[in-house]
CSV table of C-alpha atoms and ligand atoms in Angstrom, one decimal:
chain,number,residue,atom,x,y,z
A,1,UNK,CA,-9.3,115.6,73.4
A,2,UNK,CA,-10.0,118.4,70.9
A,3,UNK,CA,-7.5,120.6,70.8
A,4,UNK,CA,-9.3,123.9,70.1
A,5,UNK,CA,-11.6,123.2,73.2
A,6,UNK,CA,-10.8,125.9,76.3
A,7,UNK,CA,-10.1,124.0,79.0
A,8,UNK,CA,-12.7,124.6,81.6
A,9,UNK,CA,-14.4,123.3,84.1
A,10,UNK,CA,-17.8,123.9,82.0
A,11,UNK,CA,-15.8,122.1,78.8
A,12,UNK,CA,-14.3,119.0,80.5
A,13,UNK,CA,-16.9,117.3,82.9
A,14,UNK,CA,-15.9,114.8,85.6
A,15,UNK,CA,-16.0,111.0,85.9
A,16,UNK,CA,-16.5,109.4,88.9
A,17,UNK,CA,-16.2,105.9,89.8
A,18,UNK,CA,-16.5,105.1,93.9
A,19,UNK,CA,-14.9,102.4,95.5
A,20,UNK,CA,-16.4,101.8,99.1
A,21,UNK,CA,-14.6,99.6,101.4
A,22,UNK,CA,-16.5,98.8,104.8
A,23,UNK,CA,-16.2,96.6,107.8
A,24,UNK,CA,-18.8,93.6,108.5
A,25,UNK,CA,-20.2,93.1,112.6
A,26,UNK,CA,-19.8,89.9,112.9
A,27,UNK,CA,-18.3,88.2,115.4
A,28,UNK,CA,-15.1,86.5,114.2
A,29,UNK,CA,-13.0,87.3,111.6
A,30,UNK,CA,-13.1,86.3,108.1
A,31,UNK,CA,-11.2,83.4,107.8
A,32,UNK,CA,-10.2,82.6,111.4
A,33,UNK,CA,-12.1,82.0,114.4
A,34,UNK,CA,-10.1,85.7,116.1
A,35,UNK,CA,-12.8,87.9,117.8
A,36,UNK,CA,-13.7,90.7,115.1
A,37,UNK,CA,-14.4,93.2,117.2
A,38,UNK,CA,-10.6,95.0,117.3
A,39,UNK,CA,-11.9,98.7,118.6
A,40,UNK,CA,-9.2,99.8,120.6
A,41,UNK,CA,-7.2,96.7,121.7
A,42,UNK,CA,-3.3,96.1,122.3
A,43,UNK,CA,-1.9,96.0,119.4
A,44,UNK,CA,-1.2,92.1,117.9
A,45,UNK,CA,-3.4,90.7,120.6
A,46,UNK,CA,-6.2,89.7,118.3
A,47,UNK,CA,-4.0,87.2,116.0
A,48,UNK,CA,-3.5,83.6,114.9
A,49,UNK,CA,-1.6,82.1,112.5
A,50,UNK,CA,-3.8,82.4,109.7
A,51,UNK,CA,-5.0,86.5,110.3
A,52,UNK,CA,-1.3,86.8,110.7
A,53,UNK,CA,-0.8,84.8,107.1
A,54,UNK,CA,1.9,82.2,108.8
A,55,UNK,CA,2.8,79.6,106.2
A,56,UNK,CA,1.1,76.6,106.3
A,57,UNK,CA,-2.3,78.4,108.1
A,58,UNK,CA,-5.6,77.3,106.5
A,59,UNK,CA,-8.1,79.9,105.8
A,60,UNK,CA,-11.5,78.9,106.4
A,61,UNK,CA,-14.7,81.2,105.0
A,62,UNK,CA,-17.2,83.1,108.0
A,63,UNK,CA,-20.7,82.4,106.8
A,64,UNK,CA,-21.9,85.0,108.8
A,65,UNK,CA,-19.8,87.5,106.3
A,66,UNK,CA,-20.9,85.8,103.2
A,67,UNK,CA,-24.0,86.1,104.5
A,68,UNK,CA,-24.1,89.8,105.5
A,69,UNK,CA,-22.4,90.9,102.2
A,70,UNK,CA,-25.4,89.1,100.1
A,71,UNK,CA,-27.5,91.1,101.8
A,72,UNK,CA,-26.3,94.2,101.3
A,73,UNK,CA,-26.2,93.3,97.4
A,74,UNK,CA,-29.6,92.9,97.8
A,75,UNK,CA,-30.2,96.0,99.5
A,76,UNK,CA,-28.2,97.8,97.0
A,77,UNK,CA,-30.7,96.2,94.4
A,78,UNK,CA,-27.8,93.6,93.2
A,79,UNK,CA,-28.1,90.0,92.1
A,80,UNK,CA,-26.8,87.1,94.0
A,81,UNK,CA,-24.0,84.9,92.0
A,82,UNK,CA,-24.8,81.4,92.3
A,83,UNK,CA,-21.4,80.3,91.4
A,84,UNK,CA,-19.1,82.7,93.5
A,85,UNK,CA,-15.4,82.2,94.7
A,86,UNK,CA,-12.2,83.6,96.8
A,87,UNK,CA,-9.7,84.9,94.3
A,88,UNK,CA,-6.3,86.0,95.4
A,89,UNK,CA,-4.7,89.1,94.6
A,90,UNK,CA,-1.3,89.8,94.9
A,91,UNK,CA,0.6,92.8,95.7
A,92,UNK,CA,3.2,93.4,98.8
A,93,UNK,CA,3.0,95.9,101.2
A,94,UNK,CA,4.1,95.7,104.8
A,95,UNK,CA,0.7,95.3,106.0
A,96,UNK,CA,0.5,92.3,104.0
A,97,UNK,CA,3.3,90.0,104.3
A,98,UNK,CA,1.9,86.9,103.1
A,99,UNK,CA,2.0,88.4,99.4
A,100,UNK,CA,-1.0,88.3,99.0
A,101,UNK,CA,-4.8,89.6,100.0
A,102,UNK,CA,-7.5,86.8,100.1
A,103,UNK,CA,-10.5,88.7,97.6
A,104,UNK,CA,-12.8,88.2,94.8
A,105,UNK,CA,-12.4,88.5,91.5
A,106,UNK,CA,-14.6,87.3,88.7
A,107,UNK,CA,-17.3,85.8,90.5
A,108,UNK,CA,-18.0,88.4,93.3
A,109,UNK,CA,-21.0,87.4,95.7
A,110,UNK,CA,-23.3,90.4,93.7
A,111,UNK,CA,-23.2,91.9,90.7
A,112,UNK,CA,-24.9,95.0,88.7
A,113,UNK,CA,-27.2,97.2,91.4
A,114,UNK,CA,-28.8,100.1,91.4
A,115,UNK,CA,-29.2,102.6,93.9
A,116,UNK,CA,-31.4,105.9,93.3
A,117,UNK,CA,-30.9,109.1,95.2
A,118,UNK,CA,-33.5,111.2,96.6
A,119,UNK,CA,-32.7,113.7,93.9
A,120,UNK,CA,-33.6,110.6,91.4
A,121,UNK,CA,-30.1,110.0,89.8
A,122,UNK,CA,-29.5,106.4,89.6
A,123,UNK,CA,-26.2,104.7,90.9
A,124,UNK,CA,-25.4,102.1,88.9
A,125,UNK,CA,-23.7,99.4,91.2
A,126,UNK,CA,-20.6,97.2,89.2
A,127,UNK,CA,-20.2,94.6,92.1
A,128,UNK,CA,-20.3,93.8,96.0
A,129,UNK,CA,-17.7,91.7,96.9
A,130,UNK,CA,-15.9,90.4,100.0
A,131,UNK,CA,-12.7,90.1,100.8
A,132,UNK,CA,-10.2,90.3,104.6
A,133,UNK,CA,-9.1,93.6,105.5
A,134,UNK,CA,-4.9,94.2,105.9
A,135,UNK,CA,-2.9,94.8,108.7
A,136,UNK,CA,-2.5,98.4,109.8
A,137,UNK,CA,0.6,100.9,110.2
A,138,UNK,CA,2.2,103.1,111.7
A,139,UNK,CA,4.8,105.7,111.9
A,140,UNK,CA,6.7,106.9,115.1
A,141,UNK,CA,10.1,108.1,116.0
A,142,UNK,CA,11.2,107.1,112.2
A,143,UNK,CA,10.2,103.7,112.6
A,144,UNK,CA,7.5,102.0,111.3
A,145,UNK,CA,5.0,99.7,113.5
A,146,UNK,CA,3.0,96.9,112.3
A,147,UNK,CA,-0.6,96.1,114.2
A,148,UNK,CA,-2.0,92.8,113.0
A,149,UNK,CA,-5.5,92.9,114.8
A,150,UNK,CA,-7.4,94.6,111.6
A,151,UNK,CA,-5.6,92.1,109.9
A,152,UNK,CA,-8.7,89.7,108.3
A,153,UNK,CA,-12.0,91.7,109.5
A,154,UNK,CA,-14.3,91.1,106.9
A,155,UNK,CA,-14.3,94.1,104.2
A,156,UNK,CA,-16.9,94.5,101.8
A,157,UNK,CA,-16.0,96.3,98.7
A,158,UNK,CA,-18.6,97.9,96.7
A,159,UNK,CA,-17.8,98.9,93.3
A,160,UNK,CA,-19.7,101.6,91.2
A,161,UNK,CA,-19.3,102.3,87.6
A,162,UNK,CA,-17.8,105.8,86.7
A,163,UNK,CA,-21.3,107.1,86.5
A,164,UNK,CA,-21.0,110.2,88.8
A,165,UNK,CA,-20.1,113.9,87.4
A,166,UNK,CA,-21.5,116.2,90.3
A,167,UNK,CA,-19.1,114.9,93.6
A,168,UNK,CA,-22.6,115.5,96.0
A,169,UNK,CA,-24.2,112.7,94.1
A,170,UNK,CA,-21.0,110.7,95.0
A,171,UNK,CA,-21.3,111.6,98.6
A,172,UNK,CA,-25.1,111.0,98.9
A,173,UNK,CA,-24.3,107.9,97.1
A,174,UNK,CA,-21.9,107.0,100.6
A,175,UNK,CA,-23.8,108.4,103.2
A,176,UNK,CA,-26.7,106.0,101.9
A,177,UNK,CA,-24.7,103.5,101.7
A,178,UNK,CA,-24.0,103.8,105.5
A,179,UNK,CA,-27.7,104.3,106.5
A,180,UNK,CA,-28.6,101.3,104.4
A,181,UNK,CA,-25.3,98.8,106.1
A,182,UNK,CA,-26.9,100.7,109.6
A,183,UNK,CA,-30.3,99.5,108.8
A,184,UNK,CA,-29.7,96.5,108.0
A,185,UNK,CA,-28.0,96.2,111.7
A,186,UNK,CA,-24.7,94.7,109.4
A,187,UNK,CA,-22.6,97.0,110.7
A,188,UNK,CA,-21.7,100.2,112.5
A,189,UNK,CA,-19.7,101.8,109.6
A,190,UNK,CA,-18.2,104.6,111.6
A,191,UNK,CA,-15.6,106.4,109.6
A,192,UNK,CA,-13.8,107.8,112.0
A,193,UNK,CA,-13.1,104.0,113.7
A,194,UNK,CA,-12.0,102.9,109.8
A,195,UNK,CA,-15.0,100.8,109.2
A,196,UNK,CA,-15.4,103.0,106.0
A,197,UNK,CA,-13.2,104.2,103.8
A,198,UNK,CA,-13.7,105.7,100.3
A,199,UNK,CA,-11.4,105.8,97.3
A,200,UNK,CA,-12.8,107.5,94.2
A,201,UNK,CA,-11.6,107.3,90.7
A,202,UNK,CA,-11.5,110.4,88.9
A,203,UNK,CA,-10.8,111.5,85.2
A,204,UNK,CA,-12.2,114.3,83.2
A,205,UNK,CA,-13.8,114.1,79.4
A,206,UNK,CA,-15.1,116.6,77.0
A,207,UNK,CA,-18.4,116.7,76.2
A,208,UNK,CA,-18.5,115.2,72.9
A,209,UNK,CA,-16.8,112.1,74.4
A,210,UNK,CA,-19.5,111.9,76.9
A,211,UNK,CA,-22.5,112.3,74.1
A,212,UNK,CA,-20.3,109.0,72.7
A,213,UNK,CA,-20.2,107.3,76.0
A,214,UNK,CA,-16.2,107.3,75.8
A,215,UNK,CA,-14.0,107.7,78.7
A,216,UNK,CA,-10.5,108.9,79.2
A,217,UNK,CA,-7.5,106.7,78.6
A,218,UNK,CA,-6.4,107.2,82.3
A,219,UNK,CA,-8.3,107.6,85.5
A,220,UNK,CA,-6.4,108.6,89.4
A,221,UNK,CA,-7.6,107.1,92.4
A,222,UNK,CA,-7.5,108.7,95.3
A,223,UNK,CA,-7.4,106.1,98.3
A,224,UNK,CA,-8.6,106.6,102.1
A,225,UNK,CA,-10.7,109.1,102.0
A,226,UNK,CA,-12.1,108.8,105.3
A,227,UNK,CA,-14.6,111.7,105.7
A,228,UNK,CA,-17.5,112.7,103.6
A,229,UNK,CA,-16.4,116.4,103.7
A,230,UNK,CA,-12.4,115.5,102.8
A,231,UNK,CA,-14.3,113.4,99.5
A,232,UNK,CA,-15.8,116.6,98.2
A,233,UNK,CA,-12.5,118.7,99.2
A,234,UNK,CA,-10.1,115.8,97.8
A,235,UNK,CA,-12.6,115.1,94.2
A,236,UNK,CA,-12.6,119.1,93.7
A,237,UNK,CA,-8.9,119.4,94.2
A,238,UNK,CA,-8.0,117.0,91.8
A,239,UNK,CA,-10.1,117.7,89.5
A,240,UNK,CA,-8.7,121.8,89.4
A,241,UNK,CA,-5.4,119.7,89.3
A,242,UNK,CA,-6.0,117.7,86.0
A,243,UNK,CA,-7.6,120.5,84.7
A,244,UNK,CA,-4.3,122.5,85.1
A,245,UNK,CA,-2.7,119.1,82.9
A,246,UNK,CA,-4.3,119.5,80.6
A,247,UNK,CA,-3.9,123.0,79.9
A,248,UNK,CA,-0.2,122.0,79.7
A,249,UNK,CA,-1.0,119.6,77.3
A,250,UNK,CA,0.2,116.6,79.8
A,251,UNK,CA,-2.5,114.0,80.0
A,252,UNK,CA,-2.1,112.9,83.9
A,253,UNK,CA,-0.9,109.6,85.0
A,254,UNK,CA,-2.7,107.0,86.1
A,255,UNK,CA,-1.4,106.7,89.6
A,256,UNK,CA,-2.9,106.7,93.3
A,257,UNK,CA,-2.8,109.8,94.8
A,258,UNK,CA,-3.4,110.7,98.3
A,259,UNK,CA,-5.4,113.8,99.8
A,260,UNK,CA,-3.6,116.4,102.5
A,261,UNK,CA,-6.1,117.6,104.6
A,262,UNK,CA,-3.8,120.5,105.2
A,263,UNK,CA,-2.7,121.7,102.1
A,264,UNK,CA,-5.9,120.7,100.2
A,265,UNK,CA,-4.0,119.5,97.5
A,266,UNK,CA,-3.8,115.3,95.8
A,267,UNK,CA,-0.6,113.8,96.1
A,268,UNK,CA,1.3,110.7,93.9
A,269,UNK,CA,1.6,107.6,96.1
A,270,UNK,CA,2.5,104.8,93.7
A,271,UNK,CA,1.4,104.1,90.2
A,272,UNK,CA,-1.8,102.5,90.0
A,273,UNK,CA,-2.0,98.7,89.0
A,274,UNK,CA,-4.3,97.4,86.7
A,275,UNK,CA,-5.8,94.1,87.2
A,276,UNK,CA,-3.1,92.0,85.7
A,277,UNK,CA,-0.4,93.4,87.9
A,278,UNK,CA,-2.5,91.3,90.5
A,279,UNK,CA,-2.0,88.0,89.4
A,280,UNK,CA,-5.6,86.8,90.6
A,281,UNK,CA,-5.7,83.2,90.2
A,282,UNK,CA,-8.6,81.4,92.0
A,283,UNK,CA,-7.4,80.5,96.5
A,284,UNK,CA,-6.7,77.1,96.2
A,285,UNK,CA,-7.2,76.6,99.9
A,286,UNK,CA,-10.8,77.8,99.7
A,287,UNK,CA,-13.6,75.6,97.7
A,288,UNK,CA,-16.0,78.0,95.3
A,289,UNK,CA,-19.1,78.6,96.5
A,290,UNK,CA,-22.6,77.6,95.2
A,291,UNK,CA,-25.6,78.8,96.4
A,292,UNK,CA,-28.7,77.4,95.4
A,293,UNK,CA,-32.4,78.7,94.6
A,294,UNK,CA,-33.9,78.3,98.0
A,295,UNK,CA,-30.6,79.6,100.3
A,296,UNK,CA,-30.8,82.6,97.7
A,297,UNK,CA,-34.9,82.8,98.3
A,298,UNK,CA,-34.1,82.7,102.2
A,299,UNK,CA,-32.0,85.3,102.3
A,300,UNK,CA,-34.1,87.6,100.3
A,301,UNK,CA,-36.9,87.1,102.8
A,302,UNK,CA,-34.2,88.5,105.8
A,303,UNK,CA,-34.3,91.5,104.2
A,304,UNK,CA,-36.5,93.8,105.9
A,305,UNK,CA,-38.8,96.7,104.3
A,306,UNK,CA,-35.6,99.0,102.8
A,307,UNK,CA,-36.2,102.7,103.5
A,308,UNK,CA,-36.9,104.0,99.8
A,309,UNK,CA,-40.0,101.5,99.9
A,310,UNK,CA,-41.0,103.0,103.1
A,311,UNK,CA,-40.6,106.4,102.2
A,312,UNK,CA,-43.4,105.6,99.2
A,313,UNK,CA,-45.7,103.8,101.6
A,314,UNK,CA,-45.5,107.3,104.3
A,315,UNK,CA,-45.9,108.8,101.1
A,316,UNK,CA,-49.2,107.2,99.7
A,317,UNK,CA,-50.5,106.5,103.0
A,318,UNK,CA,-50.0,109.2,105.6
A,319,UNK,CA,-49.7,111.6,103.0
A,320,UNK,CA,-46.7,113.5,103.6
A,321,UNK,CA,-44.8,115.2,101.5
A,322,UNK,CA,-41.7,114.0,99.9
A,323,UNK,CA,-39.2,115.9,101.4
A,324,UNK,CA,-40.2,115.2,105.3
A,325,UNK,CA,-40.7,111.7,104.0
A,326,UNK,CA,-36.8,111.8,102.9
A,327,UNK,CA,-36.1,113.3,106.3
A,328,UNK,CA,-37.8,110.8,108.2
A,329,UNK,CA,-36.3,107.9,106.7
A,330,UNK,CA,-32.8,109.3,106.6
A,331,UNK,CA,-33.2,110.2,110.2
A,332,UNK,CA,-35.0,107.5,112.0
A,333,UNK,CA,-34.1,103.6,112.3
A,334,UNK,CA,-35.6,100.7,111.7
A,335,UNK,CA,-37.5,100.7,115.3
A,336,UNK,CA,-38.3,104.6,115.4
A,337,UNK,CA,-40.1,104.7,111.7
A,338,UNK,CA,-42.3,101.8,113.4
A,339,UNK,CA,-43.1,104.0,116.3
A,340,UNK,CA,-44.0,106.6,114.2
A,341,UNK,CA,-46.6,104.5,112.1
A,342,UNK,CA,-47.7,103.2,115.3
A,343,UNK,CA,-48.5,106.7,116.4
A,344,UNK,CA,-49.9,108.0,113.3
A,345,UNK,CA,-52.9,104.5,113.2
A,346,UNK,CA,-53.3,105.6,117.0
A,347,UNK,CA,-54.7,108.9,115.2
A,348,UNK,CA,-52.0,111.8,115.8
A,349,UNK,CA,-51.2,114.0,112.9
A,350,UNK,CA,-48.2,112.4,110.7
A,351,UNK,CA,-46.9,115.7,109.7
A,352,UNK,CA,-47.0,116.8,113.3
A,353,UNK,CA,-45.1,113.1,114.5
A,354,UNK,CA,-42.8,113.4,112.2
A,355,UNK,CA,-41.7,116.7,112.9
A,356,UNK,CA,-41.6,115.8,116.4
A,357,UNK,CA,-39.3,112.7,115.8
A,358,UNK,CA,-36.9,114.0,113.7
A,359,UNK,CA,-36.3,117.6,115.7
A,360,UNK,CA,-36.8,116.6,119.3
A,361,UNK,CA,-34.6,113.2,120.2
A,362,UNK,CA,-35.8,113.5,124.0
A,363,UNK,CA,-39.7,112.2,122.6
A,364,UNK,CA,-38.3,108.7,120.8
A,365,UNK,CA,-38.2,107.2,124.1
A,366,UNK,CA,-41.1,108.0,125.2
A,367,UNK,CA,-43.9,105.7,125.8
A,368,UNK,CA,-47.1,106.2,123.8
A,369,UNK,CA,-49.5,108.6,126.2
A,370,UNK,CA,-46.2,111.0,127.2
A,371,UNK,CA,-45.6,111.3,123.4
A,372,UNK,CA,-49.6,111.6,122.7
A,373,UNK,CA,-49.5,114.6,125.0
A,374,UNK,CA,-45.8,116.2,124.0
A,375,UNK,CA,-47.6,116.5,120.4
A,376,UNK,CA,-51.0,117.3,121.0
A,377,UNK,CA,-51.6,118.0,124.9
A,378,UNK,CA,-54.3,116.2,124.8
A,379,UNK,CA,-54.6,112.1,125.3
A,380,UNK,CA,-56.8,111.0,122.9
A,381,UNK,CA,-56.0,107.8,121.6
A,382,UNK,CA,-58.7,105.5,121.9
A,383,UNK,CA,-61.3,106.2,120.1
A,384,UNK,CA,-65.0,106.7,121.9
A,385,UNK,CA,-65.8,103.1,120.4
A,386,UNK,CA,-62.9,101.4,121.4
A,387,UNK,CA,-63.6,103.2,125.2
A,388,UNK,CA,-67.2,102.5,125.6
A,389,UNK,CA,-66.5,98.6,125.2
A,390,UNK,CA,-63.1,99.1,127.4
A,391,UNK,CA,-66.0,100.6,130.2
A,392,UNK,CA,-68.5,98.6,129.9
A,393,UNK,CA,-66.1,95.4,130.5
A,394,UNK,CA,-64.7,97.1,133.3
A,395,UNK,CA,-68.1,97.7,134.9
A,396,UNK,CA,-68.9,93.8,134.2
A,397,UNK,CA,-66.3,92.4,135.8
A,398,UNK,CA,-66.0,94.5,138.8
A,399,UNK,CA,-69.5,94.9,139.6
A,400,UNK,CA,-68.9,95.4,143.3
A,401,UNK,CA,-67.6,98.3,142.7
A,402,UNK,CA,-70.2,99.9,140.6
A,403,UNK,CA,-72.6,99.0,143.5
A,404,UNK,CA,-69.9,100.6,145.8
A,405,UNK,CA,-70.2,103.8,143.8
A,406,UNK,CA,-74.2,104.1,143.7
A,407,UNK,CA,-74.0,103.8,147.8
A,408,UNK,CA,-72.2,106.6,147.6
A,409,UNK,CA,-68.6,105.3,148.1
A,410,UNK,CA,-67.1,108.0,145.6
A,411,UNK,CA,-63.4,106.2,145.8
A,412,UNK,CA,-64.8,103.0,143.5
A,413,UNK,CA,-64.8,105.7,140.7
A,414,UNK,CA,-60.9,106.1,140.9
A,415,UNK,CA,-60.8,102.5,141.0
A,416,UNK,CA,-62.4,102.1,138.0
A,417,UNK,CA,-60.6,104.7,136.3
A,418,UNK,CA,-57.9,102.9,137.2
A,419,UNK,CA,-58.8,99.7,135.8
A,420,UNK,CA,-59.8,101.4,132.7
A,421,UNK,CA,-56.6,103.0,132.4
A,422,UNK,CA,-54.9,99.5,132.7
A,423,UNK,CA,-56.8,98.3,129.4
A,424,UNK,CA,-56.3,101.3,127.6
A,425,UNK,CA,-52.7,100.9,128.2
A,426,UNK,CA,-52.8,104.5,129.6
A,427,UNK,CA,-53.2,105.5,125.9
A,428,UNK,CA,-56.2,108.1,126.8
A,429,UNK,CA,-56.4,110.6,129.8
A,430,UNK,CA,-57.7,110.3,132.9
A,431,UNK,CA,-59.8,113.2,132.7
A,432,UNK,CA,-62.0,111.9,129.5
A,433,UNK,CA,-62.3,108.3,131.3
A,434,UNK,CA,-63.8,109.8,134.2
A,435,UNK,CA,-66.2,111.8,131.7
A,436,UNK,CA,-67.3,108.4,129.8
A,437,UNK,CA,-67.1,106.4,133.2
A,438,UNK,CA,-70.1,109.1,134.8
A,439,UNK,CA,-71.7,108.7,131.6
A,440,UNK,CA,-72.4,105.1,132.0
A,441,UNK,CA,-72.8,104.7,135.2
A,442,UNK,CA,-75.5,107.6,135.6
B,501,ZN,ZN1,-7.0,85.1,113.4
């Protein structure tokens, strides 16, 4: 670092790598058949041998995972590998007492995405890879207590390359990542259950080293983040506490630190390995994987339309603006943005349905002619075409009752109101059937 630089925030910029960790739905674990689902159960009642990593217990691979984690890489605009494996990793911790953690290592399940923002920066992806979550622990009375359930739910790990320097792009980048794992209906990635958890890695650089693409010789991750707001609070404080390094001339360490809520401040857990402290070598109890053309082809066609494509479409076709097209999308699943379209081609105002949909929950569930009337107070759905044929079948097949009604018998009208209603789905109002209805029949 140049010496005679002040050391400022406006002189040293941050980089920002993120490290997303998040839970899979499916329904077993990931290597044994134990129910996934652990939400809230005794403690070490959702174990075997091999989620509790006995000796001798053979791991065997949940497809289901494999196949959720491909596509998300898709989603997040990553290739599949066609030659993939389980690598193990080794480290010991209490919440991993066989030594080791089942994961992937040089041939993750997807490689090199890219996700962009609404704001338009690009987040370049490293890799997606799966791997079984660790046991959890405790601390009470001065003891500490070992729960074995989380032990092997399937974890995804997405990797980005240290491509942030403003912290909101890093927590957009999250929260997307959350709608996207939602969307796909992969998993429920609530944070405050553990399904997600953030770790970013954080150095600072100087601005020439940026214009040369050069990074610092250390970087500190900060692990278990486990809020959106605590990632902004955590990222800032460390960064005003390397800053203060480096004004002591101390280049920091790279290490894992911690972030206390209370204090706002990082703190040192352990030094941070590097990948050869790990050991991977290749899980001989687990064969690699190959996946060929048309598997790869079938899975790309499960993925549905992603919600930056239909943003673009709302865009060009209903001609909304951008920013309630973000909204909408950010806002609205999978089934809600198809009610929406649905009520725009019925003919009400997309700005109008949009607005409604996003601000007032109580409409979503509402079935087409309530929500017709909420927004406009009028039922107008059909158009005049679409009701004159509607009528004039109606008065086809229930001829009696248009003979009934020119003898005078003034209830056949309500009657065929009523029938018209039925075909029209009670997509138009009463009031305008009965207009058209006396129209034809006079
Ligand atoms: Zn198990």
């Amino acid at each position: 670092m140049e010496n005679d630089l002040k050391i400022t925030k406006e002189n040293y910029k941050l980089v920002l790598g993120l490290e997303i960790h998040l839970h899979l739905n499916t329904k077993k674990k990931m290597f044994c058949l134990c129910n996934a689902d652990i939400w809230e159960r005794e403690p070490n009642t959702v174990t075997c041998p091999v989620c509790l990593g006995l000796p001798g217990a053979l791991p065997v691979p949940n497809e289901e995972a494999i196949r959720k984690t491909q596509i998300l890489g898709l989603a997040l605009g990553c290739s599949l590998n066609e030659n993939s494996r389980f690598d193990r990793k080794h480290y010991f911790y209490p919440d991993l007492p066989k030594g080791y953690q089942i994961s992937q290592y040089k041939q993750p399940l997807c490689k090199e995405g890219v996700v962009e923002l609404d704001n338009g920066f690009k987040v370049e992806i490293e890799r997606v890879h799966l791997e079984e979550d660790v046991a959890k622990s405790f601390h009470k009375k001065g003891k500490t207590f070992l729960d074995f359930n989380k032990s092997g739910v399937p974890l995804v790990e997405i990797v980005t390359k240290p491509i942030f320097s403003d912290v909101k792009d890093a927590v957009e980048f999250c929260k997307k990542v959350q709608y996207i794992v939602r969307f796909l209906g992969i998993g429920d990635v609530d944070m405050e259950k553990g399904q997600m958890r953030l770790e970013a890695n954080i150095s600072l650089r100087t601005k020439e080293m940026e214009e040369k693409g050069e990074l610092a010789s250390y970087k500190v991750e900060i692990k278990n983040i486990n809020s959106f707001r605590f990632m902004e609070r955590a990222v800032n404080a460390e960064v005003e506490r390397q800053l203060e390094l480096f004004k002591k001339g101390i280049i920091p360490v790279q290490e894992n630190r911690g972030f206390d809520e209370d204090k706002g401040v990082t703190v040192s857990q352990r030094s941070k390995e590097e990948a050869k402290d790990y050991r991977y070598f290749p899980e001989p109890d687990i064969p690699s994987m190959v996946f060929d053309s048309s598997y790869i082809e079938s899975i790309k066609k499960e993925i549905p339309e992603l919600p930056y494509n239909i943003k673009n479409r709302f865009i060009a076709d209903y001609k909304i603006p951008n920013e309630l097209a973000v909204r909408l999308v950010n806002n609205l699943n999978k089934d809600l943005l198809k009610k929406y379209e649905h009520m725009v081609k019925l003919g009400l105002d997309a700005t109008k349905v949009a607005n409604v949909l996003i601000n007032k929950k109580e409409t979503r569930s509402m079935p087409d002619d309530e929500f017709s009337n909420y927004i406009g107070g009028e039922k107008n759905l059909i158009n005049d075409d679409k009701l004159e044929e509607v009528i004039k079948k109606a008065l086809e097949l229930n001829q009696k009752a248009v003979a009934d009604y020119k003898n005078g018998k003034k209830n056949s009208l309500q009657f065929l109101i009523g029938q018209v209603m039925k075909e029209t789905k009670g997509n138009i109002s009463p009031d305008k059937v009965k207009e058209a209805l006396l129209k034809a029949l006079s």
